[in-house]
Amino acid sequence: MKTRIASWATAGALVCGGLVATALPAAADQVPGNPDRFYAYCSIDVLGFPLACTETDAAHASHECSYVLYGVDLTIACERI
């Protein structure tokens, strides 16, 4: 029973993650010449890593980001511009 619940939870996370990955970058300005990357404004934590990124236009961006699939986890990868 626990295995089935975990499988449904994983499948649901992948579907929701896929919907988020396809929906959110369309709201932000895309990086010219790279359709997989988009502009975002990110807060920076104490160690200098981006935290709490929000899609935005090119004028207000602090980072260029893209969605990356690591195994079954969809994450966001950002670089400072």
Coordinates of N, CA, C and O in Angstrom, one line a residue, residues 24-72:
L24 N 5.5 28.6 -16.4 CA 6.2 29.8 -15.8 C 7.1 30.5 -16.8 O 7.1 31.7 -16.8
P25 N 8.0 29.8 -17.5 CA 9.0 30.6 -18.3 C 8.3 31.4 -19.4 O 8.8 32.4 -19.8
A26 N 7.1 31.1 -19.8 CA 6.3 31.8 -20.8 C 5.9 33.2 -20.3 O 5.8 34.2 -21.0
A27 N 5.8 33.3 -18.9 CA 5.4 34.6 -18.3 C 6.6 35.5 -18.2 O 6.5 36.7 -18.1
A28 N 7.8 35.0 -18.2 CA 9.0 35.8 -18.1 C 9.6 36.0 -19.5 O 9.3 35.4 -20.4
D29 N 10.5 37.0 -19.5 CA 11.2 37.3 -20.8 C 12.2 36.2 -21.0 O 13.0 35.8 -20.1
Q30 N 12.3 35.6 -22.2 CA 13.2 34.6 -22.5 C 14.6 35.3 -22.9 O 14.6 36.4 -23.4
V31 N 15.7 34.6 -22.6 CA 17.0 35.0 -23.0 C 17.1 34.9 -24.5 O 16.9 33.9 -25.0
P32 N 17.5 36.0 -25.2 CA 17.7 36.0 -26.6 C 18.7 34.9 -27.0 O 19.8 34.8 -26.4
G33 N 18.3 34.1 -28.0 CA 19.2 33.1 -28.5 C 19.2 31.8 -27.7 O 19.9 30.8 -28.0
N34 N 18.5 31.7 -26.6 CA 18.4 30.5 -25.8 C 17.0 30.4 -25.3 O 16.7 30.9 -24.2
P35 N 16.2 29.6 -26.0 CA 14.7 29.5 -25.6 C 14.5 28.8 -24.3 O 13.4 28.9 -23.8
D36 N 15.4 28.0 -23.8 CA 15.2 27.3 -22.6 C 15.5 28.1 -21.3 O 15.2 27.7 -20.2
R37 N 16.1 29.3 -21.5 CA 16.5 30.1 -20.3 C 15.5 31.3 -20.3 O 15.0 31.8 -21.3
F38 N 15.3 31.8 -19.0 CA 14.5 33.0 -18.8 C 15.1 33.9 -17.8 O 15.9 33.4 -17.0
Y39 N 14.6 35.1 -17.7 CA 15.1 36.1 -16.7 C 14.3 35.9 -15.4 O 13.1 35.7 -15.4
A40 N 15.1 36.1 -14.3 CA 14.5 36.0 -13.0 C 15.2 36.9 -12.0 O 16.3 37.3 -12.2
Y41 N 14.4 37.3 -11.0 CA 15.0 38.1 -9.9 C 15.1 37.1 -8.7 O 14.1 36.5 -8.3
C42 N 16.3 37.0 -8.2 CA 16.6 36.0 -7.1 C 17.1 36.8 -5.8 O 18.0 37.6 -6.0
S43 N 16.6 36.4 -4.7 CA 17.3 36.8 -3.4 C 18.5 35.9 -3.2 O 18.6 34.8 -3.7
I44 N 19.5 36.5 -2.5 CA 20.8 35.7 -2.3 C 20.9 35.4 -0.9 O 20.7 36.2 0.0
D45 N 21.2 34.1 -0.6 CA 21.4 33.7 0.8 C 22.8 34.0 1.3 O 23.6 34.6 0.6
V46 N 23.1 33.7 2.6 CA 24.3 34.1 3.2 C 25.5 33.5 2.5 O 26.6 34.2 2.4
L47 N 25.4 32.4 1.9 CA 26.5 31.7 1.2 C 26.6 32.2 -0.3 O 27.5 31.8 -1.0
G48 N 25.8 33.1 -0.7 CA 25.8 33.6 -2.1 C 25.0 32.8 -3.1 O 25.2 33.1 -4.3
F49 N 24.2 31.8 -2.7 CA 23.4 31.1 -3.6 C 22.1 31.7 -3.9 O 21.5 32.3 -3.0
P50 N 21.5 31.6 -5.1 CA 20.2 32.2 -5.4 C 19.1 31.5 -4.6 O 19.2 30.3 -4.4
L51 N 18.2 32.3 -4.1 CA 17.1 31.7 -3.3 C 15.8 32.5 -3.6 O 15.9 33.7 -3.8
A52 N 14.7 31.8 -3.7 CA 13.4 32.4 -3.9 C 13.4 33.3 -5.2 O 13.2 34.5 -5.2
C53 N 13.6 32.6 -6.3 CA 13.7 33.2 -7.6 C 12.2 33.4 -8.2 O 11.4 32.6 -8.0
T54 N 12.0 34.6 -8.8 CA 10.7 34.9 -9.4 C 11.0 35.4 -10.8 O 11.9 36.2 -11.1
E55 N 10.2 34.8 -11.8 CA 10.3 35.2 -13.2 C 10.0 36.7 -13.3 O 9.1 37.2 -12.7
T56 N 10.8 37.4 -14.2 CA 10.6 38.8 -14.4 C 11.1 39.2 -15.8 O 11.5 38.3 -16.6
D57 N 11.0 40.5 -16.1 CA 11.5 40.9 -17.4 C 13.0 41.2 -17.4 O 13.6 41.2 -16.3
A58 N 13.6 41.4 -18.5 CA 15.0 41.6 -18.6 C 15.5 42.8 -17.8 O 16.6 42.8 -17.3
A59 N 14.7 43.9 -17.8 CA 15.1 45.1 -17.1 C 15.3 44.9 -15.6 O 16.1 45.6 -14.9
H60 N 14.5 44.0 -15.0 CA 14.5 43.8 -13.5 C 15.2 42.5 -13.1 O 15.2 42.2 -11.9
A61 N 15.8 41.8 -14.0 CA 16.4 40.5 -13.7 C 17.8 40.6 -13.0 O 18.6 41.6 -13.3
S62 N 18.0 39.7 -12.1 CA 19.4 39.6 -11.5 C 20.0 38.3 -11.9 O 21.2 38.1 -11.8
H63 N 19.3 37.3 -12.5 CA 19.8 36.0 -12.9 C 19.1 35.6 -14.2 O 18.1 36.0 -14.6
E64 N 19.8 34.6 -14.9 CA 19.3 33.9 -16.0 C 19.0 32.5 -15.5 O 19.9 31.9 -14.9
C65 N 17.8 31.9 -15.7 CA 17.5 30.6 -15.1 C 17.0 29.7 -16.1 O 16.5 30.1 -17.2
S66 N 17.0 28.4 -15.8 CA 16.3 27.4 -16.6 C 15.9 26.3 -15.7 O 16.4 26.1 -14.6
Y67 N 14.9 25.5 -16.1 CA 14.4 24.4 -15.3 C 15.2 23.1 -15.8 O 15.5 22.9 -16.9
V68 N 15.7 22.4 -14.8 CA 16.5 21.2 -15.0 C 15.9 20.0 -14.3 O 15.5 20.1 -13.1
L69 N 15.9 18.9 -15.0 CA 15.3 17.6 -14.4 C 16.5 16.8 -13.8 O 17.3 16.4 -14.6
Y70 N 16.5 16.6 -12.5 CA 17.5 15.8 -11.9 C 16.8 14.5 -11.4 O 16.1 14.6 -10.4
G71 N 16.9 13.4 -12.1 CA 16.2 12.2 -11.7 C 14.7 12.4 -11.8 O 14.2 12.5 -12.8
V72 N 14.0 12.4 -10.6 CA 12.6 12.6 -10.6 C 12.3 14.0 -10.0 O 11.1 14.3 -9.8

